[in-house]
Tab-separated table of C-alpha atoms in Angstrom:
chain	number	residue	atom	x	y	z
A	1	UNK	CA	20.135	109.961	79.466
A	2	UNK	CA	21.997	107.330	81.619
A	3	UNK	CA	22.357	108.803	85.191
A	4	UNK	CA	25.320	106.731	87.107
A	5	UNK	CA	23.734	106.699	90.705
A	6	UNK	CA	26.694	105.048	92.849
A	7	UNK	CA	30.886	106.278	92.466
A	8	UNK	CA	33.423	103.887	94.442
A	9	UNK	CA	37.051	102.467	94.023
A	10	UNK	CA	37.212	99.592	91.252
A	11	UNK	CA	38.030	96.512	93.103
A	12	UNK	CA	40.505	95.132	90.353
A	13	UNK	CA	42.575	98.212	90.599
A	14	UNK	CA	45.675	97.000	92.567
A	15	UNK	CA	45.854	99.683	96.260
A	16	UNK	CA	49.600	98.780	96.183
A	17	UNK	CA	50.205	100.285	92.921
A	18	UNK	CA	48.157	102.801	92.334
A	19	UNK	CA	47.678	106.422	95.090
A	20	UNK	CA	45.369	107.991	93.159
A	21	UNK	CA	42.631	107.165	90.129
A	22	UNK	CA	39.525	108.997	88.378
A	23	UNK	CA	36.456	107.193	88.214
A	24	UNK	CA	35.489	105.315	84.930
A	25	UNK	CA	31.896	103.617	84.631
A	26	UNK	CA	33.073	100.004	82.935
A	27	UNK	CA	29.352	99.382	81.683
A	28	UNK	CA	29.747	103.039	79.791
A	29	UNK	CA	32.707	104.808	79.911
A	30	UNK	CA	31.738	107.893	77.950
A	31	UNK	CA	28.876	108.399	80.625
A	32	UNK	CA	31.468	108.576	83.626
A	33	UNK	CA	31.252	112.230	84.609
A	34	UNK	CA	27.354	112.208	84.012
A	35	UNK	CA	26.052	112.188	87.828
A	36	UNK	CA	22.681	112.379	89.530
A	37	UNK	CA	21.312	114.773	91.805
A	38	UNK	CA	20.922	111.465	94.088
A	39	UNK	CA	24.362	109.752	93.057
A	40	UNK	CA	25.808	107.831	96.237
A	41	UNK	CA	29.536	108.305	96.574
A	42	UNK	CA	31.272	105.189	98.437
A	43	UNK	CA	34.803	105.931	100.111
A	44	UNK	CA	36.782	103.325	101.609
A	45	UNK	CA	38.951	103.433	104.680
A	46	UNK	CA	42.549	104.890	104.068
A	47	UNK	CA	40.719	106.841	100.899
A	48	UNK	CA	39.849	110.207	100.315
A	49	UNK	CA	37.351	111.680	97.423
A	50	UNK	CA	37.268	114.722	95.696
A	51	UNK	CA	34.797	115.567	93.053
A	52	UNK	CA	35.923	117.955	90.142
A	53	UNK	CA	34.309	120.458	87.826
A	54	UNK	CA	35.423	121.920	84.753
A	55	UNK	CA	39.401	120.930	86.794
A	56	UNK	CA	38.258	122.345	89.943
A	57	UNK	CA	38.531	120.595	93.143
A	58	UNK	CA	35.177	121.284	94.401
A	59	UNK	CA	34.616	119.417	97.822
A	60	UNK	CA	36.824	116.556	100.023
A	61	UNK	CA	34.849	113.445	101.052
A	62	UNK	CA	36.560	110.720	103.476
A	63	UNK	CA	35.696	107.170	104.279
A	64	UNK	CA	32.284	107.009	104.278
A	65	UNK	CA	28.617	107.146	101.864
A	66	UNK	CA	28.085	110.561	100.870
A	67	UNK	CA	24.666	111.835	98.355
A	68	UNK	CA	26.006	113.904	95.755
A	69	UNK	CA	23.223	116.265	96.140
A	70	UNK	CA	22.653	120.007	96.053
A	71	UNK	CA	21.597	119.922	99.914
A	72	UNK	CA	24.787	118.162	101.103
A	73	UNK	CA	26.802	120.354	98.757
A	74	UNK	CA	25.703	123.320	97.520
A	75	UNK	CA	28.282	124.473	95.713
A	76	UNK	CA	26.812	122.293	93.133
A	77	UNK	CA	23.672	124.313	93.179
A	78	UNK	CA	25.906	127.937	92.976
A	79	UNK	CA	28.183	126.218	89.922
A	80	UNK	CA	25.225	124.485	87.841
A	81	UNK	CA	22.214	125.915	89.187
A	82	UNK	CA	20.762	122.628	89.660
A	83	UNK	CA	17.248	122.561	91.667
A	84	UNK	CA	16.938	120.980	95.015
A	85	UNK	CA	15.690	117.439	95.125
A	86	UNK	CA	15.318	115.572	91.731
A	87	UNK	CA	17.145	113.692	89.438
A	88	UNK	CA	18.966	116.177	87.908
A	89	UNK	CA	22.158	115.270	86.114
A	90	UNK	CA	25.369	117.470	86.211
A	91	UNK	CA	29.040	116.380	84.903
A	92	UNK	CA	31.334	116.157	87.561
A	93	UNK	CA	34.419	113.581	87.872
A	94	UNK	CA	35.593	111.623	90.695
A	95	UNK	CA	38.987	111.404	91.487
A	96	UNK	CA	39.851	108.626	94.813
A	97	UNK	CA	42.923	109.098	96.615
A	98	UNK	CA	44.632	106.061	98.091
A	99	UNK	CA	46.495	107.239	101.500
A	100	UNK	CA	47.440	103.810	102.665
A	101	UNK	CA	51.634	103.895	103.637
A	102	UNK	CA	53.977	102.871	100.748
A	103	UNK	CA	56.958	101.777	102.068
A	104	UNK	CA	58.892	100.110	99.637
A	105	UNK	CA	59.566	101.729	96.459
A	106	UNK	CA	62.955	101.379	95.144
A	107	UNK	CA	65.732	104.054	93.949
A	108	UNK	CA	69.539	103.807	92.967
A	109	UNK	CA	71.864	105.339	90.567
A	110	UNK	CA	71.550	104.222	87.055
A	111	UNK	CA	75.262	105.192	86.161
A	112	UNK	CA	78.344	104.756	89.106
A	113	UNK	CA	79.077	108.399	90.181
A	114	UNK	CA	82.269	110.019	89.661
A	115	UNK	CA	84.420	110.711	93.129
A	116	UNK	CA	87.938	111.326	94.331
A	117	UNK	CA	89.342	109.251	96.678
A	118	UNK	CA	90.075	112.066	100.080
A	119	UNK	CA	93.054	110.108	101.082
A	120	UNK	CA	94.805	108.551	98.045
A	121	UNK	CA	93.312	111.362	95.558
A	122	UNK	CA	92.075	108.413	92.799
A	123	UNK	CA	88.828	108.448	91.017
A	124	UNK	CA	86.804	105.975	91.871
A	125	UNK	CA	83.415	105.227	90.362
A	126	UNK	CA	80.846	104.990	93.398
A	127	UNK	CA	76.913	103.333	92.928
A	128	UNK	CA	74.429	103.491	95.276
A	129	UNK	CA	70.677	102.060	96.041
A	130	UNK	CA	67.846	101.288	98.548
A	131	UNK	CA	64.186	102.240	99.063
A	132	UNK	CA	61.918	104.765	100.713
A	133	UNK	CA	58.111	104.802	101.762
A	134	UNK	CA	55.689	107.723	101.416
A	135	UNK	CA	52.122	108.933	102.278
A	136	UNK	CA	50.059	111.284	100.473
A	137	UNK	CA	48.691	113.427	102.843
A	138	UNK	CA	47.248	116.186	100.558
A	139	UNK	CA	44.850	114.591	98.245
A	140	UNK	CA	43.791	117.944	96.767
A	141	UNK	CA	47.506	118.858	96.057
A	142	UNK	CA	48.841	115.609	95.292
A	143	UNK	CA	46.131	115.151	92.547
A	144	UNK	CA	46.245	118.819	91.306
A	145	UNK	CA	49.658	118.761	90.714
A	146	UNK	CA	50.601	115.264	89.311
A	147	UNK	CA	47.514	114.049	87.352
A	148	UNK	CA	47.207	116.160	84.593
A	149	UNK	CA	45.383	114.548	81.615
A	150	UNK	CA	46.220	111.260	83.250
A	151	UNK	CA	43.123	109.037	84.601
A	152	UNK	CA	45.422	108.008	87.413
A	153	UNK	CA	48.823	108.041	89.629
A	154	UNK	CA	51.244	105.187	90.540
A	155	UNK	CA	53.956	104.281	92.188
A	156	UNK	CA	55.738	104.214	88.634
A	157	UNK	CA	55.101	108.003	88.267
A	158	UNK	CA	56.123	108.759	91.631
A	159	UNK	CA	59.532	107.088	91.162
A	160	UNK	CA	59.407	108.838	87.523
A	161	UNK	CA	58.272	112.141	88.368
A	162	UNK	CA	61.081	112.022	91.422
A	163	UNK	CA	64.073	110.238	90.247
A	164	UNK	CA	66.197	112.906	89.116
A	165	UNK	CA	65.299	114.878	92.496
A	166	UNK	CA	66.288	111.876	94.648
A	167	UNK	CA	69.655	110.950	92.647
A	168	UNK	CA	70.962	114.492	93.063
A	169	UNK	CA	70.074	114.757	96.813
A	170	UNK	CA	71.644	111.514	97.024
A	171	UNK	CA	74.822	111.601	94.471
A	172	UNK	CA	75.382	115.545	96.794
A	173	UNK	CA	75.574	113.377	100.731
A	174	UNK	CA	77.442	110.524	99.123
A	175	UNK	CA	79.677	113.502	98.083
A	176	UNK	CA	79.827	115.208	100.881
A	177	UNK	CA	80.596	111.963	103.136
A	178	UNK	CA	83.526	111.192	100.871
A	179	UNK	CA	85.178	114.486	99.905
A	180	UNK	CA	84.329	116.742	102.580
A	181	UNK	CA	83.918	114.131	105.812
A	182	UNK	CA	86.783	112.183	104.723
A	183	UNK	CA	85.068	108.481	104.868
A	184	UNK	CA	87.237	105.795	103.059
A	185	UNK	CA	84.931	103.865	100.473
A	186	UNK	CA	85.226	100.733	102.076
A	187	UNK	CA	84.103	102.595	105.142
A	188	UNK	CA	80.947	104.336	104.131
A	189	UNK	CA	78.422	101.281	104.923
A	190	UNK	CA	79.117	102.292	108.409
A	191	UNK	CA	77.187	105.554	107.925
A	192	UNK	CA	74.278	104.058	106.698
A	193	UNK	CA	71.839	104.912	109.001
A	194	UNK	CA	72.830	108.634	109.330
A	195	UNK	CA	73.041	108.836	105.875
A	196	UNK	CA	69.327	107.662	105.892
A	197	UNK	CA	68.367	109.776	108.397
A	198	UNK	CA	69.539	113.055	106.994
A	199	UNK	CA	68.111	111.630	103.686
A	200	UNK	CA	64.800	112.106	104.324
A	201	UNK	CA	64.899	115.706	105.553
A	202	UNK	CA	66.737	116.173	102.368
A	203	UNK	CA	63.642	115.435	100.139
A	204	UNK	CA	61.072	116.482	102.840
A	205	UNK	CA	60.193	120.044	101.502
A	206	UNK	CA	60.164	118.999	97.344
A	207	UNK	CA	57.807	116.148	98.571
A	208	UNK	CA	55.099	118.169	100.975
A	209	UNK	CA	55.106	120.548	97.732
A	210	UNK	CA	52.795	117.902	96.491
A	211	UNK	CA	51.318	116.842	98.599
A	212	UNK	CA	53.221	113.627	99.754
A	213	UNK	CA	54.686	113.136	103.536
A	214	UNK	CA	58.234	110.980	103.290
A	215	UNK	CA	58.229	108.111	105.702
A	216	UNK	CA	61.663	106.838	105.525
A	217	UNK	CA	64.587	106.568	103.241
A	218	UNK	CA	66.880	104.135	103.353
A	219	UNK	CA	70.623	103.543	101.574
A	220	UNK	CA	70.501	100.002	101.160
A	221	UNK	CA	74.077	100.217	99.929
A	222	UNK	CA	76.795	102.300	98.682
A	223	UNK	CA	79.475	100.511	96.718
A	224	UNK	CA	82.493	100.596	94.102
A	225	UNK	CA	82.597	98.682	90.392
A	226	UNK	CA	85.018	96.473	91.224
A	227	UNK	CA	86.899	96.477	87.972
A	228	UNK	CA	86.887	99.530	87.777
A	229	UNK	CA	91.147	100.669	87.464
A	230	UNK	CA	90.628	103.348	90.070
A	231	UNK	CA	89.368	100.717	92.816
A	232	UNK	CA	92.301	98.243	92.096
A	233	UNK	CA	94.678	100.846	92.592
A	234	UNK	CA	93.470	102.098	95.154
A	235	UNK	CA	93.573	98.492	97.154
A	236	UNK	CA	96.547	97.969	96.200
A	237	UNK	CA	97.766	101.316	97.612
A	238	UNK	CA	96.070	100.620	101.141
A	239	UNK	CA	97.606	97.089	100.932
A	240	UNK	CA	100.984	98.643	100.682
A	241	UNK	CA	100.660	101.123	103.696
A	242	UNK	CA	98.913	98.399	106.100
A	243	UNK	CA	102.167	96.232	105.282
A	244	UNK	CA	104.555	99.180	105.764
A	245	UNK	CA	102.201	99.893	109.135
A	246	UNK	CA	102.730	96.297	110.289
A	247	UNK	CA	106.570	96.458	109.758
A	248	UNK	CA	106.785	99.855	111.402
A	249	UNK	CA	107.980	102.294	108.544
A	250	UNK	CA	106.998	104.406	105.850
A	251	UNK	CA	106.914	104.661	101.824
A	252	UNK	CA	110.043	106.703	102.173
A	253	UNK	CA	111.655	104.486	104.184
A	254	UNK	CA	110.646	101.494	102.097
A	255	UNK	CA	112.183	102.916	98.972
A	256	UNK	CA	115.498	103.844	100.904
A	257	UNK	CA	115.569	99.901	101.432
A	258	UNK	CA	114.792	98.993	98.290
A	259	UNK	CA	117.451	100.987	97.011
A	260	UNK	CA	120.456	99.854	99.203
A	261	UNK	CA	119.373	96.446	98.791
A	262	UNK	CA	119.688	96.789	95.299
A	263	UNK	CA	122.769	98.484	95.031
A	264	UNK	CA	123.866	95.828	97.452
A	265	UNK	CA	124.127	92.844	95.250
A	266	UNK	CA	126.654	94.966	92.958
A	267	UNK	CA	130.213	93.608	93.275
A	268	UNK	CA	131.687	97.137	94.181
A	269	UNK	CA	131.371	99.127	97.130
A	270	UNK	CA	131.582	102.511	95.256
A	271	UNK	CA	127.734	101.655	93.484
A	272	UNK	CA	126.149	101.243	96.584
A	273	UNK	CA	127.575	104.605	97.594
A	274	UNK	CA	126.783	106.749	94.953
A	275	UNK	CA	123.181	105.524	95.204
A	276	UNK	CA	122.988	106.007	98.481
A	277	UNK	CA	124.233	109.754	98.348
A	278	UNK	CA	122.063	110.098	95.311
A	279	UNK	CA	118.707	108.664	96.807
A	280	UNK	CA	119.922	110.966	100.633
A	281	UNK	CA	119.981	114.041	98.697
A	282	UNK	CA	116.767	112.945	96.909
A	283	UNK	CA	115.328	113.045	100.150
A	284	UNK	CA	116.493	115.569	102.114
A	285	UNK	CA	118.852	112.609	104.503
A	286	UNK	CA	122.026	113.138	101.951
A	287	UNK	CA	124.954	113.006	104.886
A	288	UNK	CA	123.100	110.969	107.037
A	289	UNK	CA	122.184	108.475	104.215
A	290	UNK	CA	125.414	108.723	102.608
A	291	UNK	CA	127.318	107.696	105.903
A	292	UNK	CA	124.436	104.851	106.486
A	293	UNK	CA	125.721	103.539	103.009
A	294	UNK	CA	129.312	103.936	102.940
A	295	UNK	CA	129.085	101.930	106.224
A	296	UNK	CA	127.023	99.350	104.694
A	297	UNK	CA	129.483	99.184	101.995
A	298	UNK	CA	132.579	98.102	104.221
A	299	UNK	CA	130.598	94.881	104.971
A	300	UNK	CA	129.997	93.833	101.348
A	301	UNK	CA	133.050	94.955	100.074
A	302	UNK	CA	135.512	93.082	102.348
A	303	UNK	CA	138.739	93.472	99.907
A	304	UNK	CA	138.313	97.135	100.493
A	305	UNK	CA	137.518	97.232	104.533
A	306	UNK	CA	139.034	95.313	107.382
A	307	UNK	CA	136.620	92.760	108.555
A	308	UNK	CA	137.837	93.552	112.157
A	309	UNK	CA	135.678	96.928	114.051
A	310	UNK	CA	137.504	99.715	114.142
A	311	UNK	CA	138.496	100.555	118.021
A	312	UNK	CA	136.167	102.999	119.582
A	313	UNK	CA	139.152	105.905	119.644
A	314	UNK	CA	138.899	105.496	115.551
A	315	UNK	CA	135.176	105.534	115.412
A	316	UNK	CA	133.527	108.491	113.129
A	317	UNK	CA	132.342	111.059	115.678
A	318	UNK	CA	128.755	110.750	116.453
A	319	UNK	CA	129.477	107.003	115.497
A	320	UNK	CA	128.298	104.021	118.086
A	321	UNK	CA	128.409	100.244	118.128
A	322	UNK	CA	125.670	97.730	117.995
A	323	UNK	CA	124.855	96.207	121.159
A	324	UNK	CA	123.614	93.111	119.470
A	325	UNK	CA	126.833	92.462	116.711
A	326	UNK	CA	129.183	95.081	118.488
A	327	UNK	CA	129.526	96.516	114.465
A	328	UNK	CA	129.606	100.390	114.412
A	329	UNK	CA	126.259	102.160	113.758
A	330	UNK	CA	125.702	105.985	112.911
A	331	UNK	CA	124.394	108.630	115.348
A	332	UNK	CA	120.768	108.898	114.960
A	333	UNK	CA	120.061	105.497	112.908
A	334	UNK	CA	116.876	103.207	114.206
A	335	UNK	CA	118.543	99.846	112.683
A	336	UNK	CA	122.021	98.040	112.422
A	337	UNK	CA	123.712	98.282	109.294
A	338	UNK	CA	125.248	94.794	110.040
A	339	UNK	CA	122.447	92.707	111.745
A	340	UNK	CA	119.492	94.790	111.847
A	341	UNK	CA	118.718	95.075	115.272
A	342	UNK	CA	116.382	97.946	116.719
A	343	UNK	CA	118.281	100.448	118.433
A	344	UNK	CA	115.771	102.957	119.348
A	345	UNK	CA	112.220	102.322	120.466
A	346	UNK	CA	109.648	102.264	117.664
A	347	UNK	CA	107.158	104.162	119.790
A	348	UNK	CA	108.392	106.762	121.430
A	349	UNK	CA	112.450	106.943	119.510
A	350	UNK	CA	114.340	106.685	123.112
A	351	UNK	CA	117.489	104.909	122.652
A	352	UNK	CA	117.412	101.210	123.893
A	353	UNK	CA	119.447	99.436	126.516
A	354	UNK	CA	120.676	96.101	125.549
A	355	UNK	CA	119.369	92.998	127.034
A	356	UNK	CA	116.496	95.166	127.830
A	357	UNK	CA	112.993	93.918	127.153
A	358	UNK	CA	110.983	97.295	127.653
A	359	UNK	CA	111.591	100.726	126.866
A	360	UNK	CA	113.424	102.605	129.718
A	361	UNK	CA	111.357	105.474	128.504
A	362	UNK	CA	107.606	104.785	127.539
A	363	UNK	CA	107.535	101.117	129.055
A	364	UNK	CA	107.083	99.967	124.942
A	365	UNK	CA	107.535	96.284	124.804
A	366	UNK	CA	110.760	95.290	122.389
């Protein structure tokens, strides 16, 4: 009987792709677990060996030549009662454990996940990917645990045996940034690297269960399908506010305008009233509104007003004029009617002197 008397690492196996791998004799493979009393046992820097009986880890050899004999480990001798000294043969299998640092294997979401927009309240379809590096640092545990019937472990099983783990530690802080932190989509890239950070403490524990020490995780990237109908509107709805932001109003406001300046280019005074009264009361700014419009009207409708401002003993109460057009404005309104000149400051709402280039109260710039 064919006695194998040295056990080391194949040198065509790849050490970047595979972590762990049981020892196969190429000349006869059906003879692999058929050691000698004498056998030498070869391991490599950044490699660990264990030697298994009947799936038993029995000993732990590092880098190194170790004789696989029943003076250097007599458990041997207790498990087969094999004699000191000799040839004697015994079936054992060798399992070597590749601990070098793997820094680079790759995860993301296979399918965009499903999130609500905190702001605007629109689903959105959100993807995400990058990479992470591990170590095993528990060759007994690591091998235990993940080979099974398997003659050896690689990175594809890792990312296999882990990828559903990952994605829902993952799809849960991409959540959590959006929904509960209140980050903006098109903001999120700016929280990579605490993302990454708390990322790896995330996965630490259901990683050390086998044996494997996390290095680093990384979020190389968390984006939006950009077709997607959800995304469009949403741009389009943060398009609309900067604009409204730059002119120094609201939505409200903006649909008040669009309103009166539709109801403006009607030939009759009386339309542009009723929608303004209408659209005030809409609102909650019905007198205030309606007054704003009947004003307006008087201008557009000439037939129906005098051209000439009323003398300031005929004036509504609460009722000013324009400093810019001399036109009578309403108590309380930020814009002329008639020319559209700022009568209050946008900052702070004090009321404005004319000719004045700052705000008497805040020191705003007009």
């Amino acid at each position: 009987m064919a006695i194998i008397q040295v056990v080391q690492w194949d040198d065509s196996i790849n050490t970047n792709d595979v972590l762990a791998w049981r020892y196969v004799d190429k000349k006869n493979p059906a003879k692999s677990e058929e050691l000698g009393n004498w056998t030498q046992l070869i391991v490599r820097e950044s490699q660990e060996a264990i030697l298994f009986r009947d799936g038993k880890a029995l000993d732990l050899f590092g880098a190194g030549r170790h004789t696989l004999s029943t003076d250097n480990i007599p458990i041997l001798r207790r498990i087969m009662n094999l004699p000191t000294g000799g040839e004697s043969a015994f079936k054992a299998s060798v399992w070597f454990v590749n601990r070098v640092n793997v820094l680079d294997i790759k995860w993301g979401t296979p399918t965009p996940i499903l999130l609500r927009d905190p702001e605007y309240q629109i689903p959105i379809y959100v993807r995400a990917f990058g990479q992470f590096g591990l170590r095993v640092n528990e060759s007994r545990q690591f091998v235990l645990k993940l080979a099974g019937n398997k003659s050896s472990i690689t990175r594809a099983d890792i990312e296999s045996y882990f990828k559903g783990l990952i994605l829902s530690r993952m799809g849960d802080m991409i959540s959590t940034y959006i929904a509960h932190k209140h980050v903006n989509i098109f903001e999120i890239n700016a929280y990579l690297e605490d993302m990454s950070n708390e990322a790896v403490e995330k996965i630490r524990a259901e990683f050390e269960s086998f044996g494997i020490e996390p290095l680093n995780f990384y979020f190389g990237s968390v984006n939006v399908v950009d077709d997607d109908e959800g995304i469009k509107k949403l741009k389009a709805a943060m398009s609309e506010r900067a604009s409204m932001n730059v002119m120094g109003y609201n939505y409200q406001q903006q649909r008040s305008f669009d309103v009166m300046e539709a109801a403006a280019k009607n030939e009759g005074g009386s339309s542009l009233l009723g929608a303004g009264v209408g659209l005030g009361a809409g609102m909650g700014m019905g007198q205030t509104f309606g007054q704003m419009a009947a004003q307006m009207g008087q201008y557009i409708n000439p037939q129906q007003q005098p051209q000439q401002s009323p003398a300031p003993s005929q004036q509504q109460p609460g009722a000013s004029a324009c400093p810019s057009c001399g036109q009578p404005v309403v108590s309380g309104a930020k814009f002329c009617m008639n020319c559209g000149a700022r009568l209050v400051c946008a900052k702070c709402g004090a009321a404005l002197i004319p000719g004045a280039k700052f705000c008497p109260q805040c020191g705003n710039q007009i």
